[in-house]
mmCIF file of C-alpha atoms in Angstrom:
data_model
loop_
_atom_site.group_PDB
_atom_site.id
_atom_site.type_symbol
_atom_site.label_atom_id
_atom_site.label_comp_id
_atom_site.label_asym_id
_atom_site.label_seq_id
_atom_site.Cartn_x
_atom_site.Cartn_y
_atom_site.Cartn_z
ATOM 1 C CA MET A 194 10.052 142.033 -174.370
ATOM 2 C CA ASN A 195 11.981 144.276 -176.343
ATOM 3 C CA LYS A 196 15.543 144.748 -174.978
ATOM 4 C CA ALA A 197 15.135 148.592 -175.089
ATOM 5 C CA PHE A 198 12.858 148.318 -172.199
ATOM 6 C CA VAL A 199 14.965 145.986 -169.649
ATOM 7 C CA LYS A 200 17.367 147.983 -167.602
ATOM 8 C CA GLU A 201 20.747 146.195 -166.728
ATOM 9 C CA SER A 202 21.714 146.582 -163.216
ATOM 10 C CA ASP A 203 24.843 149.136 -162.745
ATOM 11 C CA ASP A 204 25.796 146.889 -159.771
ATOM 12 C CA ASP A 205 26.407 143.558 -161.718
ATOM 13 C CA GLY A 206 27.556 141.691 -158.424
ATOM 14 C CA ASP A 207 31.429 142.255 -158.166
ATOM 15 C CA ASP A 208 31.511 138.677 -156.311
ATOM 16 C CA ASP A 209 30.863 137.112 -159.401
ATOM 17 C CA LEU A 210 33.954 137.887 -161.436
ATOM 18 C CA PRO A 211 35.918 134.708 -162.075
ATOM 19 C CA GLU A 212 39.202 136.507 -160.887
ATOM 20 C CA SER A 213 37.476 137.190 -157.446
ATOM 21 C CA ARG A 214 39.206 134.952 -154.775
ATOM 22 C CA ALA A 215 37.679 134.932 -151.532
ATOM 23 C CA LEU A 216 39.987 135.120 -148.501
ATOM 24 C CA PRO A 217 39.475 133.081 -145.259
ATOM 25 C CA ALA A 218 37.245 135.067 -142.894
ATOM 26 C CA GLY A 219 39.311 137.190 -140.695
ATOM 27 C CA THR A 220 42.586 137.077 -142.755
ATOM 28 C CA LYS A 221 44.285 139.805 -144.207
ATOM 29 C CA ASN A 222 45.057 140.093 -147.897
ATOM 30 C CA TYR A 223 48.563 139.642 -148.105
ATOM 31 C CA MET A 224 50.145 140.645 -151.332
ATOM 32 C CA THR A 225 54.023 140.781 -152.534
ATOM 33 C CA VAL A 226 55.474 144.264 -153.763
ATOM 34 C CA THR A 227 55.474 142.903 -157.086
ATOM 35 C CA GLY A 228 51.886 141.699 -157.257
ATOM 36 C CA TYR A 229 50.719 145.187 -155.892
ATOM 37 C CA ARG A 230 52.443 146.971 -158.255
ATOM 38 C CA ALA A 231 50.816 144.657 -160.903
ATOM 39 C CA LEU A 232 47.437 145.424 -159.692
ATOM 40 C CA ASN A 233 48.011 148.813 -159.317
ATOM 41 C CA ASP A 234 49.273 149.103 -162.983
ATOM 42 C CA GLU A 235 46.328 147.252 -164.491
ATOM 43 C CA LEU A 236 44.177 149.846 -162.573
ATOM 44 C CA MET A 237 46.026 153.035 -163.702
ATOM 45 C CA HIS A 238 45.889 151.549 -167.430
ATOM 46 C CA LEU A 239 41.870 150.886 -166.865
ATOM 47 C CA MET A 240 41.483 154.493 -165.359
ATOM 48 C CA ASN A 241 43.834 156.381 -167.711
ATOM 49 C CA VAL A 242 43.875 154.520 -171.243
ATOM 50 C CA GLU A 243 40.998 151.901 -171.753
ATOM 51 C CA ARG A 244 38.131 153.685 -170.020
ATOM 52 C CA PRO A 245 38.677 157.416 -171.991
ATOM 53 C CA GLU A 246 38.747 155.221 -175.135
ATOM 54 C CA VAL A 247 35.621 153.520 -174.600
ATOM 55 C CA VAL A 248 33.806 156.759 -173.324
ATOM 56 C CA SER A 249 34.678 158.557 -176.763
ATOM 57 C CA VAL A 250 33.798 155.550 -178.822
ATOM 58 C CA VAL A 251 30.260 155.386 -176.905
ATOM 59 C CA SER A 252 29.830 159.237 -176.979
ATOM 60 C CA TRP A 253 31.001 159.288 -180.898
ATOM 61 C CA ALA A 254 28.148 156.283 -181.395
ATOM 62 C CA ALA A 255 25.539 158.076 -179.380
ATOM 63 C CA SER A 256 25.948 161.126 -181.444
ATOM 64 C CA ASN A 257 25.009 159.272 -184.618
ATOM 65 C CA GLY A 258 21.291 158.776 -183.819
ATOM 66 C CA ASP A 259 19.401 155.600 -182.885
ATOM 67 C CA ARG A 260 21.040 153.937 -180.265
ATOM 68 C CA SER A 261 18.836 150.511 -180.232
ATOM 69 C CA GLU A 262 20.395 148.939 -183.740
ATOM 70 C CA ASN A 263 24.267 150.960 -182.936
ATOM 71 C CA GLY A 264 26.387 148.078 -182.645
ATOM 72 C CA ASP A 265 29.353 150.268 -181.441
ATOM 73 C CA TYR A 266 27.125 151.911 -178.873
ATOM 74 C CA LEU A 267 25.646 148.666 -177.181
ATOM 75 C CA TYR A 268 29.096 147.147 -177.333
ATOM 76 C CA GLY A 269 30.766 150.379 -175.936
ATOM 77 C CA LYS A 270 28.107 150.297 -173.212
ATOM 78 C CA LYS A 271 28.720 146.762 -172.278
ATOM 79 C CA ARG A 272 32.594 147.012 -172.212
ATOM 80 C CA LEU A 273 32.062 150.226 -170.172
ATOM 81 C CA ARG A 274 30.517 148.438 -167.535
ATOM 82 C CA GLU A 275 33.104 145.467 -167.287
ATOM 83 C CA ILE A 276 35.893 148.006 -167.035
ATOM 84 C CA ASP A 277 34.112 149.956 -164.306
ATOM 85 C CA ARG A 278 33.493 146.509 -162.571
ATOM 86 C CA ARG A 279 37.040 145.659 -162.716
ATOM 87 C CA ILE A 280 38.202 149.052 -161.453
ATOM 88 C CA ARG A 281 35.834 148.788 -158.370
ATOM 89 C CA TYR A 282 37.372 145.180 -157.759
ATOM 90 C CA LEU A 283 40.828 146.278 -158.177
ATOM 91 C CA THR A 284 40.200 149.557 -155.954
ATOM 92 C CA ARG A 285 38.750 147.206 -153.319
ATOM 93 C CA ARG A 286 41.621 144.985 -153.553
ATOM 94 C CA LEU A 287 44.426 147.355 -153.192
ATOM 95 C CA GLU A 288 42.580 149.149 -150.537
ATOM 96 C CA SER A 289 42.694 145.999 -148.352
ATOM 97 C CA ALA A 290 46.061 144.920 -149.299
ATOM 98 C CA GLU A 291 48.861 144.053 -146.691
ATOM 99 C CA VAL A 292 52.017 144.465 -148.742
ATOM 100 C CA VAL A 293 54.820 142.074 -147.311
ATOM 101 C CA ASP A 294 58.255 142.281 -149.260
ATOM 102 C CA PRO A 295 59.719 138.779 -149.034
ATOM 103 C CA SER A 296 63.172 140.057 -149.497
ATOM 104 C CA ARG A 297 63.221 141.556 -146.029
ATOM 105 C CA GLN A 298 62.321 138.061 -144.344
ATOM 106 C CA PRO A 299 64.757 137.627 -141.214
ATOM 107 C CA ASN A 300 64.126 133.751 -140.980
ATOM 108 C CA ARG A 301 65.151 132.579 -144.327
ATOM 109 C CA ASP A 302 65.389 128.882 -143.019
ATOM 110 C CA GLN A 303 61.778 128.441 -142.696
ATOM 111 C CA VAL A 304 58.826 128.595 -145.063
ATOM 112 C CA PHE A 305 56.915 132.114 -144.981
ATOM 113 C CA PHE A 306 54.977 134.309 -147.307
ATOM 114 C CA GLY A 307 57.164 134.904 -150.440
ATOM 115 C CA ALA A 308 59.119 131.957 -149.959
ATOM 116 C CA THR A 309 60.477 129.919 -152.905
ATOM 117 C CA VAL A 310 60.234 126.150 -152.179
ATOM 118 C CA ARG A 311 61.453 123.080 -153.806
ATOM 119 C CA TYR A 312 59.797 119.922 -152.512
ATOM 120 C CA CYS A 313 59.420 116.098 -153.586
ATOM 121 C CA ASP A 314 56.437 114.104 -152.989
ATOM 122 C CA SER A 315 55.728 110.609 -152.143
ATOM 123 C CA ARG A 316 56.005 109.558 -156.054
ATOM 124 C CA GLY A 317 59.683 111.152 -156.553
ATOM 125 C CA GLU A 318 58.222 114.308 -158.411
ATOM 126 C CA THR A 319 60.123 117.568 -157.585
ATOM 127 C CA PHE A 320 58.354 120.940 -157.592
ATOM 128 C CA THR A 321 59.360 124.268 -157.078
ATOM 129 C CA ILE A 322 56.685 126.609 -156.248
ATOM 130 C CA THR A 323 56.452 130.525 -154.670
ATOM 131 C CA ILE A 324 53.950 131.305 -152.038
ATOM 132 C CA VAL A 325 52.247 134.651 -153.148
ATOM 133 C CA GLY A 326 48.946 136.486 -152.433
ATOM 134 C CA VAL A 327 45.675 135.310 -153.446
ATOM 135 C CA ASP A 328 45.421 137.773 -156.316
ATOM 136 C CA GLU A 329 48.885 136.902 -157.420
ATOM 137 C CA ALA A 330 48.481 133.170 -157.815
ATOM 138 C CA GLU A 331 49.163 131.572 -161.262
ATOM 139 C CA PRO A 332 49.474 127.819 -160.323
ATOM 140 C CA LEU A 333 50.734 126.816 -163.794
ATOM 141 C CA ALA A 334 53.570 129.230 -163.339
ATOM 142 C CA GLY A 335 54.145 127.791 -159.899
ATOM 143 C CA LYS A 336 52.865 130.793 -157.864
ATOM 144 C CA ILE A 337 50.410 129.609 -155.264
ATOM 145 C CA SER A 338 48.176 131.258 -152.877
ATOM 146 C CA TRP A 339 49.128 131.388 -149.336
ATOM 147 C CA VAL A 340 45.789 129.822 -148.590
ATOM 148 C CA SER A 341 46.135 126.983 -150.891
ATOM 149 C CA PRO A 342 46.421 123.525 -149.058
ATOM 150 C CA VAL A 343 49.918 122.920 -150.032
ATOM 151 C CA ALA A 344 51.282 126.362 -148.942
ATOM 152 C CA ARG A 345 49.453 125.990 -145.747
ATOM 153 C CA ALA A 346 51.219 122.657 -145.104
ATOM 154 C CA LEU A 347 54.636 124.252 -146.083
ATOM 155 C CA ILE A 348 54.309 127.186 -143.848
ATOM 156 C CA LYS A 349 56.746 127.269 -141.128
ATOM 157 C CA ALA A 350 58.703 124.006 -141.959
ATOM 158 C CA ARG A 351 62.571 124.074 -142.870
ATOM 159 C CA GLU A 352 64.862 122.377 -145.183
ATOM 160 C CA GLY A 353 64.869 118.783 -144.758
ATOM 161 C CA ASP A 354 61.544 118.629 -143.074
ATOM 162 C CA THR A 355 58.585 116.294 -144.136
ATOM 163 C CA VAL A 356 55.176 117.866 -143.757
ATOM 164 C CA THR A 357 51.663 116.125 -144.535
ATOM 165 C CA LEU A 358 49.707 117.194 -147.012
ATOM 166 C CA ARG A 359 45.866 116.297 -146.940
ATOM 167 C CA THR A 360 44.230 115.949 -150.325
ATOM 168 C CA PRO A 361 40.859 114.586 -151.301
ATOM 169 C CA SER A 362 42.606 111.306 -152.384
ATOM 170 C CA GLY A 363 44.608 110.963 -149.162
ATOM 171 C CA ILE A 364 47.384 112.078 -147.275
ATOM 172 C CA GLU A 365 50.822 112.904 -148.731
ATOM 173 C CA GLU A 366 54.188 113.421 -147.586
ATOM 174 C CA LEU A 367 56.252 116.245 -148.798
ATOM 175 C CA ASP A 368 59.911 116.650 -148.241
ATOM 176 C CA ILE A 369 61.226 120.186 -148.445
ATOM 177 C CA MET A 370 64.439 120.208 -150.299
ATOM 178 C CA GLU A 371 65.261 124.066 -150.611
ATOM 179 C CA ILE A 372 63.911 127.187 -149.483
ATOM 180 C CA GLY A 373 64.750 130.706 -150.858
ATOM 181 C CA TYR A 374 63.880 134.474 -150.804
ATOM 182 C CA PRO A 375 64.532 137.055 -152.853
ATOM 183 C CA ALA A 376 67.892 138.982 -152.457
ATOM 184 C CA PRO A 377 67.314 142.272 -150.362
#
């Protein structure tokens, strides 16, 4: 069948996005102030800069005539769908966000959302991680989601505590060496 007769759905399944990160049922979408600001900045950039540019290119390409073989038009329409999908995703995530300012944490001797924790595993390797929201997580940068197994094991622990982490390869003991929060 010719592609010209195949209608692509406008609702391309927002949950299929690789950056779509599911939250456990019944939990809030916790996010740091920095994470909220970053997602909001991305949303504003998409709505105010990228989308208008792509719309301009698509309208120019459409005015050139035959759309079935017009690469600018076809690519522009595809890119426009991607941008709109991302805008819908970001809007939903920001609307459901519960912004938490870790610098206002009163219990600074315990691990909670937003804490930076330095810990040592059973092999003697030292790790420093910051517990952040699901949408902010960057494991290679030391930012882990509060729903991750490591963060869940560390939550409510204190300096000097040893916590148990259950992994696919077995149980591991983590020794908490230091807990820190951003300055108020």
